[in-house]
PDB file of C-alpha atoms and ligand atoms in Angstrom:
ATOM      1  CA  UNK A   1      18.393   8.750   1.398  1.00 89.00           C
ATOM      2  CA  UNK A   2      19.366   6.395  -1.431  1.00 94.00           C
ATOM      3  CA  UNK A   3      19.934   2.730  -0.770  1.00 95.00           C
ATOM      4  CA  UNK A   4      21.454   0.099  -2.996  1.00 93.00           C
ATOM      5  CA  UNK A   5      18.478  -2.195  -3.582  1.00 97.00           C
ATOM      6  CA  UNK A   6      18.734  -5.899  -4.281  1.00 97.00           C
ATOM      7  CA  UNK A   7      19.138  -7.046  -7.889  1.00 97.00           C
ATOM      8  CA  UNK A   8      19.306 -10.576  -9.327  1.00 97.00           C
ATOM      9  CA  UNK A   9      22.953 -11.082  -8.347  1.00 97.00           C
ATOM     10  CA  UNK A  10      22.481  -9.942  -4.732  1.00 97.00           C
ATOM     11  CA  UNK A  11      19.361 -12.079  -4.315  1.00 97.00           C
ATOM     12  CA  UNK A  12      21.130 -15.187  -5.618  1.00 96.00           C
ATOM     13  CA  UNK A  13      24.180 -14.503  -3.438  1.00 96.00           C
ATOM     14  CA  UNK A  14      22.009 -14.099  -0.342  1.00 97.00           C
ATOM     15  CA  UNK A  15      20.038 -17.247  -1.108  1.00 97.00           C
ATOM     16  CA  UNK A  16      23.281 -19.146  -1.595  1.00 96.00           C
ATOM     17  CA  UNK A  17      24.766 -17.749   1.601  1.00 96.00           C
ATOM     18  CA  UNK A  18      21.721 -18.878   3.569  1.00 96.00           C
ATOM     19  CA  UNK A  19      21.393 -22.117   1.636  1.00 95.00           C
ATOM     20  CA  UNK A  20      17.814 -21.110   0.863  1.00 94.00           C
ATOM     21  CA  UNK A  21      15.941 -22.850  -1.921  1.00 95.00           C
ATOM     22  CA  UNK A  22      12.750 -20.819  -2.335  1.00 97.00           C
ATOM     23  CA  UNK A  23       9.703 -22.898  -1.459  1.00 96.00           C
ATOM     24  CA  UNK A  24       6.268 -22.798  -3.077  1.00 94.00           C
ATOM     25  CA  UNK A  25       4.699 -23.680   0.240  1.00 95.00           C
ATOM     26  CA  UNK A  26       5.801 -20.330   1.694  1.00 97.00           C
ATOM     27  CA  UNK A  27       5.168 -18.450  -1.559  1.00 96.00           C
ATOM     28  CA  UNK A  28       8.830 -17.521  -1.817  1.00 97.00           C
ATOM     29  CA  UNK A  29       9.258 -15.515  -5.010  1.00 98.00           C
ATOM     30  CA  UNK A  30      11.706 -12.726  -4.349  1.00 98.00           C
ATOM     31  CA  UNK A  31      11.650  -9.388  -6.172  1.00 98.00           C
ATOM     32  CA  UNK A  32      14.906  -8.765  -8.041  1.00 98.00           C
ATOM     33  CA  UNK A  33      14.060  -5.419  -9.614  1.00 98.00           C
ATOM     34  CA  UNK A  34      14.691  -2.075  -7.907  1.00 98.00           C
ATOM     35  CA  UNK A  35      12.229  -0.222 -10.173  1.00 98.00           C
ATOM     36  CA  UNK A  36       9.388  -2.485  -9.031  1.00 98.00           C
ATOM     37  CA  UNK A  37      10.301  -1.939  -5.393  1.00 98.00           C
ATOM     38  CA  UNK A  38      10.376   1.836  -5.791  1.00 98.00           C
ATOM     39  CA  UNK A  39       7.104   1.738  -7.705  1.00 98.00           C
ATOM     40  CA  UNK A  40       5.377  -0.136  -4.852  1.00 98.00           C
ATOM     41  CA  UNK A  41       6.717   2.333  -2.283  1.00 98.00           C
ATOM     42  CA  UNK A  42       5.508   5.236  -4.451  1.00 98.00           C
ATOM     43  CA  UNK A  43       2.021   3.779  -5.013  1.00 98.00           C
ATOM     44  CA  UNK A  44       1.744   3.177  -1.253  1.00 98.00           C
ATOM     45  CA  UNK A  45       2.496   6.876  -0.662  1.00 98.00           C
ATOM     46  CA  UNK A  46       4.900   6.038   2.127  1.00 98.00           C
ATOM     47  CA  UNK A  47       5.909   9.179   4.011  1.00 97.00           C
ATOM     48  CA  UNK A  48       9.084   9.707   6.042  1.00 98.00           C
ATOM     49  CA  UNK A  49       8.424   8.616   9.619  1.00 98.00           C
ATOM     50  CA  UNK A  50       5.533   6.272   8.733  1.00 98.00           C
ATOM     51  CA  UNK A  51       5.452   2.991  10.600  1.00 98.00           C
ATOM     52  CA  UNK A  52       4.959   0.373   7.888  1.00 99.00           C
ATOM     53  CA  UNK A  53       4.007  -3.245   8.408  1.00 99.00           C
ATOM     54  CA  UNK A  54       5.623  -5.567   5.896  1.00 99.00           C
ATOM     55  CA  UNK A  55       4.526  -9.195   5.804  1.00 98.00           C
ATOM     56  CA  UNK A  56       7.062 -11.613   4.394  1.00 98.00           C
ATOM     57  CA  UNK A  57      10.155  -9.439   3.912  1.00 98.00           C
ATOM     58  CA  UNK A  58      12.036 -12.426   2.506  1.00 98.00           C
ATOM     59  CA  UNK A  59      15.572 -11.408   1.564  1.00 98.00           C
ATOM     60  CA  UNK A  60      14.746  -7.720   2.071  1.00 98.00           C
ATOM     61  CA  UNK A  61      14.017  -6.360  -1.430  1.00 98.00           C
ATOM     62  CA  UNK A  62      10.984  -4.297  -0.417  1.00 98.00           C
ATOM     63  CA  UNK A  63      12.218  -3.674   3.135  1.00 98.00           C
ATOM     64  CA  UNK A  64      15.213  -1.755   1.777  1.00 98.00           C
ATOM     65  CA  UNK A  65      12.895   0.290  -0.459  1.00 98.00           C
ATOM     66  CA  UNK A  66      10.703   1.192   2.520  1.00 98.00           C
ATOM     67  CA  UNK A  67      13.737   2.162   4.580  1.00 98.00           C
ATOM     68  CA  UNK A  68      15.005   4.230   1.657  1.00 98.00           C
ATOM     69  CA  UNK A  69      11.746   6.204   1.916  1.00 98.00           C
ATOM     70  CA  UNK A  70      12.639   6.937   5.559  1.00 98.00           C
ATOM     71  CA  UNK A  71       9.854   4.776   6.975  1.00 98.00           C
ATOM     72  CA  UNK A  72      10.159   2.581  10.038  1.00 98.00           C
ATOM     73  CA  UNK A  73       9.438  -1.037   9.199  1.00 98.00           C
ATOM     74  CA  UNK A  74       7.953  -3.818  11.282  1.00 98.00           C
ATOM     75  CA  UNK A  75       8.655  -6.934   9.225  1.00 98.00           C
ATOM     76  CA  UNK A  76       6.858 -10.193  10.033  1.00 98.00           C
ATOM     77  CA  UNK A  77       8.584 -13.229   8.525  1.00 98.00           C
ATOM     78  CA  UNK A  78       7.729 -16.876   9.127  1.00 98.00           C
ATOM     79  CA  UNK A  79      11.023 -18.305   7.817  1.00 97.00           C
ATOM     80  CA  UNK A  80      13.626 -18.193  10.607  1.00 97.00           C
ATOM     81  CA  UNK A  81      16.652 -18.072   8.307  1.00 97.00           C
ATOM     82  CA  UNK A  82      15.270 -15.063   6.432  1.00 98.00           C
ATOM     83  CA  UNK A  83      14.165 -13.320   9.640  1.00 98.00           C
ATOM     84  CA  UNK A  84      17.644 -13.718  11.155  1.00 98.00           C
ATOM     85  CA  UNK A  85      19.451 -12.488   8.046  1.00 98.00           C
ATOM     86  CA  UNK A  86      17.350  -9.361   7.419  1.00 98.00           C
ATOM     87  CA  UNK A  87      18.960  -7.058  10.043  1.00 98.00           C
ATOM     88  CA  UNK A  88      22.386  -8.182   8.810  1.00 98.00           C
ATOM     89  CA  UNK A  89      21.508  -7.307   5.202  1.00 98.00           C
ATOM     90  CA  UNK A  90      20.165  -3.916   6.279  1.00 98.00           C
ATOM     91  CA  UNK A  91      23.248  -3.285   8.420  1.00 98.00           C
ATOM     92  CA  UNK A  92      25.391  -3.922   5.347  1.00 97.00           C
ATOM     93  CA  UNK A  93      23.394  -1.976   2.744  1.00 97.00           C
ATOM     94  CA  UNK A  94      21.691   0.753   4.772  1.00 97.00           C
ATOM     95  CA  UNK A  95      23.499   0.953   8.136  1.00 97.00           C
ATOM     96  CA  UNK A  96      21.901   4.273   9.071  1.00 97.00           C
ATOM     97  CA  UNK A  97      18.437   2.678   8.740  1.00 98.00           C
ATOM     98  CA  UNK A  98      18.977  -0.385  10.896  1.00 98.00           C
ATOM     99  CA  UNK A  99      17.421   1.300  13.941  1.00 98.00           C
ATOM    100  CA  UNK A 100      14.197   1.747  11.979  1.00 98.00           C
ATOM    101  CA  UNK A 101      13.778  -1.975  11.350  1.00 98.00           C
ATOM    102  CA  UNK A 102      12.101  -4.431  13.714  1.00 98.00           C
ATOM    103  CA  UNK A 103      11.880  -8.044  12.608  1.00 98.00           C
ATOM    104  CA  UNK A 104       9.208 -10.281  14.066  1.00 98.00           C
ATOM    105  CA  UNK A 105       9.780 -13.974  13.419  1.00 98.00           C
ATOM    106  CA  UNK A 106       6.176 -15.163  13.321  1.00 98.00           C
ATOM    107  CA  UNK A 107       3.360 -16.467  11.157  1.00 98.00           C
ATOM    108  CA  UNK A 108       1.418 -13.342  10.112  1.00 98.00           C
ATOM    109  CA  UNK A 109      -1.805 -15.303  10.582  1.00 98.00           C
ATOM    110  CA  UNK A 110      -1.142 -15.450  14.323  1.00 98.00           C
ATOM    111  CA  UNK A 111      -0.133 -11.811  14.815  1.00 98.00           C
ATOM    112  CA  UNK A 112      -2.175 -10.127  17.521  1.00 96.00           C
ATOM    113  CA  UNK A 113       0.032  -7.318  18.708  1.00 95.00           C
ATOM    114  CA  UNK A 114       3.123  -5.724  17.230  1.00 98.00           C
ATOM    115  CA  UNK A 115       6.064  -3.857  18.744  1.00 98.00           C
ATOM    116  CA  UNK A 116       4.850  -0.620  17.086  1.00 98.00           C
ATOM    117  CA  UNK A 117       1.564   0.687  15.651  1.00 98.00           C
ATOM    118  CA  UNK A 118       1.793   0.546  11.855  1.00 98.00           C
ATOM    119  CA  UNK A 119      -0.292   2.937   9.756  1.00 98.00           C
ATOM    120  CA  UNK A 120       0.415   1.279   6.420  1.00 98.00           C
ATOM    121  CA  UNK A 121       0.675  -2.266   5.167  1.00 98.00           C
ATOM    122  CA  UNK A 122       3.096  -2.665   2.281  1.00 99.00           C
ATOM    123  CA  UNK A 123       3.927  -6.198   1.255  1.00 98.00           C
ATOM    124  CA  UNK A 124       4.627  -8.655  -1.468  1.00 98.00           C
ATOM    125  CA  UNK A 125       2.363 -11.234   0.134  1.00 98.00           C
ATOM    126  CA  UNK A 126       2.820 -15.003   0.139  1.00 97.00           C
ATOM    127  CA  UNK A 127       0.201 -15.815  -2.495  1.00 95.00           C
ATOM    128  CA  UNK A 128      -1.249 -18.961  -0.973  1.00 95.00           C
ATOM    129  CA  UNK A 129      -2.389 -17.122   2.172  1.00 97.00           C
ATOM    130  CA  UNK A 130      -2.806 -13.561   0.920  1.00 98.00           C
ATOM    131  CA  UNK A 131      -6.544 -13.155   1.602  1.00 98.00           C
ATOM    132  CA  UNK A 132      -6.536 -14.716   5.101  1.00 98.00           C
ATOM    133  CA  UNK A 133      -3.451 -12.653   6.012  1.00 98.00           C
ATOM    134  CA  UNK A 134      -5.089  -9.414   4.816  1.00 98.00           C
ATOM    135  CA  UNK A 135      -8.377 -10.071   6.605  1.00 98.00           C
ATOM    136  CA  UNK A 136      -6.603 -11.172   9.768  1.00 98.00           C
ATOM    137  CA  UNK A 137      -4.389  -8.077   9.908  1.00 98.00           C
ATOM    138  CA  UNK A 138      -7.231  -5.670   9.157  1.00 98.00           C
ATOM    139  CA  UNK A 139      -9.160  -7.204  12.012  1.00 97.00           C
ATOM    140  CA  UNK A 140      -6.313  -7.333  14.535  1.00 97.00           C
ATOM    141  CA  UNK A 141      -4.305  -4.207  13.729  1.00 98.00           C
ATOM    142  CA  UNK A 142      -6.750  -1.296  13.869  1.00 96.00           C
ATOM    143  CA  UNK A 143      -4.032   1.351  13.363  1.00 98.00           C
ATOM    144  CA  UNK A 144      -3.586   0.252   9.723  1.00 98.00           C
ATOM    145  CA  UNK A 145      -5.100   3.052   7.637  1.00 98.00           C
ATOM    146  CA  UNK A 146      -4.043   2.091   4.150  1.00 98.00           C
ATOM    147  CA  UNK A 147      -1.853  -0.245   2.207  1.00 98.00           C
ATOM    148  CA  UNK A 148      -0.558  -1.606  -1.047  1.00 98.00           C
ATOM    149  CA  UNK A 149       0.032  -5.299  -1.477  1.00 98.00           C
ATOM    150  CA  UNK A 150       1.214  -7.440  -4.345  1.00 98.00           C
ATOM    151  CA  UNK A 151      -0.937 -10.518  -4.837  1.00 98.00           C
ATOM    152  CA  UNK A 152      -1.849 -13.017  -7.527  1.00 98.00           C
ATOM    153  CA  UNK A 153      -3.726 -11.098 -10.264  1.00 98.00           C
ATOM    154  CA  UNK A 154      -7.006 -13.021  -9.866  1.00 98.00           C
ATOM    155  CA  UNK A 155      -6.976 -12.423  -6.125  1.00 98.00           C
ATOM    156  CA  UNK A 156      -6.347  -8.686  -6.532  1.00 98.00           C
ATOM    157  CA  UNK A 157      -9.186  -8.409  -9.036  1.00 98.00           C
ATOM    158  CA  UNK A 158     -11.474 -10.294  -6.679  1.00 98.00           C
ATOM    159  CA  UNK A 159     -10.602  -8.072  -3.718  1.00 98.00           C
ATOM    160  CA  UNK A 160     -11.416  -4.953  -5.725  1.00 98.00           C
ATOM    161  CA  UNK A 161     -14.542  -6.357  -7.462  1.00 98.00           C
ATOM    162  CA  UNK A 162     -18.100  -5.112  -6.995  1.00 97.00           C
ATOM    163  CA  UNK A 163     -21.486  -6.787  -7.585  1.00 96.00           C
ATOM    164  CA  UNK A 164     -22.081  -7.889 -11.144  1.00 91.00           C
ATOM    165  CA  UNK A 165     -18.444  -8.755 -11.744  1.00 95.00           C
ATOM    166  CA  UNK A 166     -17.734 -12.425 -12.444  1.00 95.00           C
ATOM    167  CA  UNK A 167     -15.035 -12.492  -9.792  1.00 96.00           C
ATOM    168  CA  UNK A 168     -17.112 -10.821  -7.064  1.00 97.00           C
ATOM    169  CA  UNK A 169     -17.210 -13.135  -4.093  1.00 97.00           C
ATOM    170  CA  UNK A 170     -16.855 -13.495  -0.375  1.00 97.00           C
ATOM    171  CA  UNK A 171     -13.330 -11.918  -0.209  1.00 98.00           C
ATOM    172  CA  UNK A 172     -14.688  -8.859  -2.075  1.00 98.00           C
ATOM    173  CA  UNK A 173     -17.466  -8.268   0.472  1.00 98.00           C
ATOM    174  CA  UNK A 174     -15.284  -9.007   3.503  1.00 98.00           C
ATOM    175  CA  UNK A 175     -12.577  -6.682   2.214  1.00 98.00           C
ATOM    176  CA  UNK A 176     -15.212  -3.984   1.562  1.00 98.00           C
ATOM    177  CA  UNK A 177     -16.291  -4.185   5.219  1.00 97.00           C
ATOM    178  CA  UNK A 178     -12.864  -2.840   6.148  1.00 98.00           C
ATOM    179  CA  UNK A 179     -12.181  -0.375   3.381  1.00 97.00           C
ATOM    180  CA  UNK A 180     -12.267   0.603  -0.277  1.00 97.00           C
ATOM    181  CA  UNK A 181     -10.042  -1.305  -2.675  1.00 98.00           C
ATOM    182  CA  UNK A 182      -8.647  -0.733  -6.142  1.00 98.00           C
ATOM    183  CA  UNK A 183      -6.190  -2.493  -8.362  1.00 98.00           C
ATOM    184  CA  UNK A 184      -3.056  -0.404  -8.820  1.00 98.00           C
ATOM    185  CA  UNK A 185      -1.161  -1.951 -11.720  1.00 98.00           C
ATOM    186  CA  UNK A 186       0.143  -5.221 -13.064  1.00 98.00           C
ATOM    187  CA  UNK A 187       3.599  -6.545 -12.325  1.00 98.00           C
ATOM    188  CA  UNK A 188       5.669  -8.599 -14.766  1.00 98.00           C
ATOM    189  CA  UNK A 189       6.595 -12.177 -13.840  1.00 98.00           C
ATOM    190  CA  UNK A 190      10.173 -11.347 -14.828  1.00 98.00           C
ATOM    191  CA  UNK A 191      10.787  -9.199 -11.737  1.00 98.00           C
ATOM    192  CA  UNK A 192      10.801 -12.291  -9.490  1.00 98.00           C
ATOM    193  CA  UNK A 193      13.222 -15.049  -8.718  1.00 97.00           C
ATOM    194  CA  UNK A 194      12.128 -17.717  -9.172  1.00 97.00           C
ATOM    195  CA  UNK A 195       9.704 -16.645 -11.921  1.00 97.00           C
ATOM    196  CA  UNK A 196       6.207 -17.537 -10.672  1.00 97.00           C
ATOM    197  CA  UNK A 197       3.683 -19.387 -12.819  1.00 95.00           C
ATOM    198  CA  UNK A 198       0.932 -16.853 -12.092  1.00 97.00           C
ATOM    199  CA  UNK A 199       0.477 -13.151 -12.878  1.00 98.00           C
ATOM    200  CA  UNK A 200       0.793 -10.508 -10.182  1.00 98.00           C
ATOM    201  CA  UNK A 201      -1.004  -7.268  -9.478  1.00 98.00           C
ATOM    202  CA  UNK A 202      -0.828  -4.438  -6.973  1.00 98.00           C
ATOM    203  CA  UNK A 203      -3.927  -3.749  -4.947  1.00 98.00           C
ATOM    204  CA  UNK A 204      -4.406  -0.688  -2.762  1.00 98.00           C
ATOM    205  CA  UNK A 205      -6.830  -0.148   0.089  1.00 98.00           C
ATOM    206  CA  UNK A 206      -7.958   2.715   2.265  1.00 98.00           C
ATOM    207  CA  UNK A 207      -9.607   1.748   5.519  1.00 97.00           C
ATOM    208  CA  UNK A 208     -13.100   3.146   6.166  1.00 96.00           C
ATOM    209  CA  UNK A 209     -13.387   5.510   9.067  1.00 92.00           C
ATOM    210  CA  UNK A 210     -15.913   3.055  10.491  1.00 90.00           C
ATOM    211  CA  UNK A 211     -16.094  -0.618   9.511  1.00 91.00           C
ATOM    212  CA  UNK A 212     -18.797  -1.140   6.940  1.00 90.00           C
ATOM    213  CA  UNK A 213     -18.281   2.342   5.489  1.00 80.00           C
ATOM    214  CA  UNK A 214     -19.353   5.744   6.670  1.00 52.00           C
ATOM    215  CA  UNK A 215     -22.777   6.490   8.131  1.00 54.00           C
ATOM    216  CA  UNK A 216     -24.479   3.272   7.110  1.00 49.00           C
ATOM    217  CA  UNK A 217     -21.740   1.119   8.535  1.00 49.00           C
ATOM    218  CA  UNK A 218     -21.122   3.273  11.550  1.00 54.00           C
ATOM    219  CA  UNK A 219     -21.931   1.483  14.699  1.00 59.00           C
ATOM    220  CA  UNK A 220     -25.080   3.083  15.996  1.00 62.00           C
ATOM    221  CA  UNK A 221     -26.154   3.663  19.543  1.00 55.00           C
ATOM    222  CA  UNK A 222     -28.780   1.112  20.414  1.00 56.00           C
ATOM    223  CA  UNK A 223     -27.660  -1.417  17.802  1.00 65.00           C
ATOM    224  CA  UNK A 224     -28.542  -4.880  18.984  1.00 64.00           C
ATOM    225  CA  UNK A 225     -25.153  -6.239  17.914  1.00 73.00           C
ATOM    226  CA  UNK A 226     -21.702  -5.078  18.929  1.00 86.00           C
ATOM    227  CA  UNK A 227     -19.423  -4.161  16.052  1.00 90.00           C
ATOM    228  CA  UNK A 228     -17.545  -7.452  16.332  1.00 92.00           C
ATOM    229  CA  UNK A 229     -20.780  -9.463  16.524  1.00 93.00           C
ATOM    230  CA  UNK A 230     -22.039  -7.572  13.470  1.00 93.00           C
ATOM    231  CA  UNK A 231     -18.845  -8.410  11.567  1.00 95.00           C
ATOM    232  CA  UNK A 232     -19.145 -12.069  12.467  1.00 95.00           C
ATOM    233  CA  UNK A 233     -22.749 -12.174  11.388  1.00 95.00           C
ATOM    234  CA  UNK A 234     -21.961 -10.346   8.150  1.00 96.00           C
ATOM    235  CA  UNK A 235     -19.126 -12.766   7.368  1.00 97.00           C
ATOM    236  CA  UNK A 236     -21.326 -15.808   8.168  1.00 97.00           C
ATOM    237  CA  UNK A 237     -24.053 -14.484   5.834  1.00 97.00           C
ATOM    238  CA  UNK A 238     -21.520 -13.778   3.096  1.00 97.00           C
ATOM    239  CA  UNK A 239     -19.957 -17.251   3.414  1.00 97.00           C
ATOM    240  CA  UNK A 240     -23.401 -18.839   3.178  1.00 97.00           C
ATOM    241  CA  UNK A 241     -24.438 -16.639   0.245  1.00 96.00           C
ATOM    242  CA  UNK A 242     -21.349 -17.414  -1.829  1.00 96.00           C
ATOM    243  CA  UNK A 243     -20.963 -21.006  -0.624  1.00 94.00           C
ATOM    244  CA  UNK A 244     -23.960 -21.807  -2.768  1.00 83.00           C
ATOM    245  CA  UNK A 245     -23.383 -19.209  -5.419  1.00 77.00           C
ATOM    246  CA  UNK A 246     -26.035 -20.381  -7.856  1.00 82.00           C
ATOM    247  CA  UNK A 247     -28.796 -20.621  -5.311  1.00 91.00           C
ATOM    248  CA  UNK A 248     -31.228 -17.877  -4.469  1.00 96.00           C
ATOM    249  CA  UNK A 249     -30.557 -16.202  -1.141  1.00 96.00           C
ATOM    250  CA  UNK A 250     -33.770 -17.441   0.455  1.00 96.00           C
ATOM    251  CA  UNK A 251     -32.244 -20.926   0.093  1.00 96.00           C
ATOM    252  CA  UNK A 252     -28.587 -20.253   0.705  1.00 96.00           C
ATOM    253  CA  UNK A 253     -29.343 -18.142   3.799  1.00 96.00           C
ATOM    254  CA  UNK A 254     -31.909 -20.530   5.291  1.00 95.00           C
ATOM    255  CA  UNK A 255     -29.287 -22.001   7.639  1.00 94.00           C
ATOM    256  CA  UNK A 256     -28.178 -18.596   8.920  1.00 95.00           C
ATOM    257  CA  UNK A 257     -31.723 -17.328   9.478  1.00 95.00           C
ATOM    258  CA  UNK A 258     -33.235 -20.616  10.696  1.00 95.00           C
ATOM    259  CA  UNK A 259     -35.243 -21.612   7.657  1.00 95.00           C
ATOM    260  CA  UNK A 260     -36.069 -20.312   4.209  1.00 95.00           C
ATOM    261  CA  UNK A 261     -39.274 -18.522   5.333  1.00 96.00           C
ATOM    262  CA  UNK A 262     -37.266 -16.502   7.848  1.00 95.00           C
ATOM    263  CA  UNK A 263     -34.567 -15.856   5.262  1.00 96.00           C
ATOM    264  CA  UNK A 264     -37.258 -14.582   2.837  1.00 96.00           C
ATOM    265  CA  UNK A 265     -38.712 -12.370   5.564  1.00 96.00           C
ATOM    266  CA  UNK A 266     -35.295 -10.889   6.332  1.00 96.00           C
ATOM    267  CA  UNK A 267     -34.637 -10.240   2.640  1.00 97.00           C
ATOM    268  CA  UNK A 268     -38.002  -8.536   2.217  1.00 96.00           C
ATOM    269  CA  UNK A 269     -37.495  -6.503   5.393  1.00 96.00           C
ATOM    270  CA  UNK A 270     -34.370  -4.968   3.893  1.00 96.00           C
ATOM    271  CA  UNK A 271     -36.002  -4.367   0.531  1.00 96.00           C
ATOM    272  CA  UNK A 272     -34.561  -7.306  -1.385  1.00 96.00           C
ATOM    273  CA  UNK A 273     -36.489  -9.921  -3.375  1.00 94.00           C
ATOM    274  CA  UNK A 274     -36.108 -13.453  -1.916  1.00 89.00           C
ATOM    275  CA  UNK A 275     -35.064 -14.542  -5.398  1.00 92.00           C
ATOM    276  CA  UNK A 276     -31.910 -12.358  -5.236  1.00 94.00           C
ATOM    277  CA  UNK A 277     -28.506 -14.042  -5.451  1.00 95.00           C
ATOM    278  CA  UNK A 278     -25.413 -13.202  -3.453  1.00 95.00           C
ATOM    279  CA  UNK A 279     -23.450 -11.953  -6.439  1.00 95.00           C
ATOM    280  CA  UNK A 280     -25.986  -9.102  -6.914  1.00 96.00           C
ATOM    281  CA  UNK A 281     -25.720  -7.612  -3.422  1.00 97.00           C
ATOM    282  CA  UNK A 282     -23.454  -4.793  -2.350  1.00 97.00           C
ATOM    283  CA  UNK A 283     -21.592  -4.991   0.949  1.00 97.00           C
ATOM    284  CA  UNK A 284     -24.090  -2.450   2.334  1.00 96.00           C
ATOM    285  CA  UNK A 285     -26.998  -4.723   1.419  1.00 97.00           C
ATOM    286  CA  UNK A 286     -25.297  -7.696   3.086  1.00 97.00           C
ATOM    287  CA  UNK A 287     -24.745  -5.465   6.100  1.00 95.00           C
ATOM    288  CA  UNK A 288     -28.441  -4.557   6.223  1.00 95.00           C
ATOM    289  CA  UNK A 289     -29.196  -8.279   6.310  1.00 96.00           C
ATOM    290  CA  UNK A 290     -26.663  -8.802   9.092  1.00 95.00           C
ATOM    291  CA  UNK A 291     -28.278  -6.015  11.109  1.00 92.00           C
ATOM    292  CA  UNK A 292     -31.685  -7.543  10.637  1.00 87.00           C
ATOM    293  CA  UNK A 293     -32.592  -9.695  13.572  1.00 68.00           C
ATOM    294  CA  UNK A 294     -35.834 -11.655  13.620  1.00 60.00           C
ATOM    295  CA  UNK A 295     -38.618  -9.418  14.891  1.00 50.00           C
ATOM    296  CA  UNK A 296     -37.092  -6.126  13.751  1.00 50.00           C
ATOM    297  CA  UNK A 297     -38.842  -4.415  10.873  1.00 45.00           C
ATOM    298  CA  UNK A 298     -36.104  -2.159   9.552  1.00 46.00           C
ATOM    299  CA  UNK A 299     -32.387  -2.840   9.347  1.00 45.00           C
TER     300      UNK A 299
HETATM  301  N1  SAM B 301       9.067  -9.305   0.309  1.00 97.76           N
HETATM  302  C1  SAM B 301       9.984 -10.205  -0.360  1.00 97.76           C
HETATM  303  C2  SAM B 301      10.218  -9.741  -1.760  1.00 97.76           C
HETATM  304  O1  SAM B 301       9.437  -8.926  -2.246  1.00 97.76           O
HETATM  305  O2  SAM B 301      11.167 -10.190  -2.380  1.00 97.76           O
HETATM  306  C3  SAM B 301       9.507 -11.657  -0.322  1.00 97.76           C
HETATM  307  C4  SAM B 301       8.113 -11.894  -0.792  1.00 97.76           C
HETATM  308  S1  SAM B 301       7.684 -13.586  -0.979  1.00 97.76           S
HETATM  309  C5  SAM B 301       6.404 -13.448  -2.204  1.00 97.76           C
HETATM  310  C6  SAM B 301       6.705 -13.981   0.461  1.00 97.76           C
HETATM  311  C7  SAM B 301       7.440 -14.003   1.781  1.00 97.76           C
HETATM  312  O3  SAM B 301       6.489 -14.295   2.828  1.00 97.76           O
HETATM  313  C8  SAM B 301       8.522 -15.057   1.929  1.00 97.76           C
HETATM  314  O4  SAM B 301       9.653 -14.467   2.506  1.00 97.76           O
HETATM  315  C9  SAM B 301       7.940 -16.101   2.897  1.00 97.76           C
HETATM  316  O5  SAM B 301       8.905 -16.774   3.676  1.00 97.76           O
HETATM  317  C10 SAM B 301       7.028 -15.238   3.740  1.00 97.76           C
HETATM  318  N2  SAM B 301       5.875 -15.920   4.347  1.00 97.76           N
HETATM  319  C11 SAM B 301       5.170 -16.964   3.852  1.00 97.76           C
HETATM  320  N3  SAM B 301       4.126 -17.276   4.653  1.00 97.76           N
HETATM  321  C12 SAM B 301       4.171 -16.390   5.684  1.00 97.76           C
HETATM  322  C13 SAM B 301       3.356 -16.183   6.835  1.00 97.76           C
HETATM  323  N4  SAM B 301       2.285 -16.959   7.067  1.00 97.76           N
HETATM  324  N5  SAM B 301       3.695 -15.201   7.701  1.00 97.76           N
HETATM  325  C14 SAM B 301       4.786 -14.402   7.463  1.00 97.76           C
HETATM  326  N6  SAM B 301       5.579 -14.544   6.373  1.00 97.76           N
HETATM  327  C15 SAM B 301       5.281 -15.519   5.499  1.00 97.76           C
END
């Protein structure tokens, strides 16, 4: 099915109709270019019949592209005026697809359950909350298998970074707990209205079969910690490790392990020198530390 997607004129008309002045606070930069929309849908490998979660549909640019690909869309929008208008826009431009759209007027950071079980996340995220939204949804919506999101370029590079990269940090390790990530192409500032003052990038993820990655991350019978407790401990260790980026882990992790002697012992037990720094460790090495509880000899 082909749908007339929103261009600059349609976006301005809709904004005028709704008396919407895009706000920075809600990261409202709307896509005005059909090629960009179709590119995102293509990179996300959306299949007919897929249930797609879109966060921040705004005026509907990407929503119409997802519907054009014959997906069903659950769209979570915080702005009431935009949430109310979206079904009307779809009714006008793609009437046969209106049944496949469900709009949820809610802050994505508070989403716990959804009216359908999405398999893909495809979104042009509000940039100021993109990482918390991603981590929240990956935690709360276990049916999400993969996704493509547009984020600020630095954030996308950070999400996809590995140890040794300058931008490797706590979001990189937390994201890697859930899945594998890659950047999937830059996006010009000119495809937005209003034009943002930062660069944008697409980032794609594929969720691991088991959190933490296969085999090593798989929750094992007899593990002292439940999967959720393990995640919490991992995230606490990662926050501590990168909170004091320049410090050696035996110092930065002393709070989490009790004191620096215990932190050193834990590091040695998992085969790491106490002089190591957070930026050198893979997610798997952080996970080994999280699994290590005082008294155990191997992770
Ligand atoms: N998808 C549209 C597009 O591509 O043109 C709009 C993208 S715009 C970058 C971000 C959208 O997210 C806005 O519509 C904004 O109102 C919405 N938004 C901001 N914070 C949100 C939140 N916490 N939960 C849900 N939606 C949010």
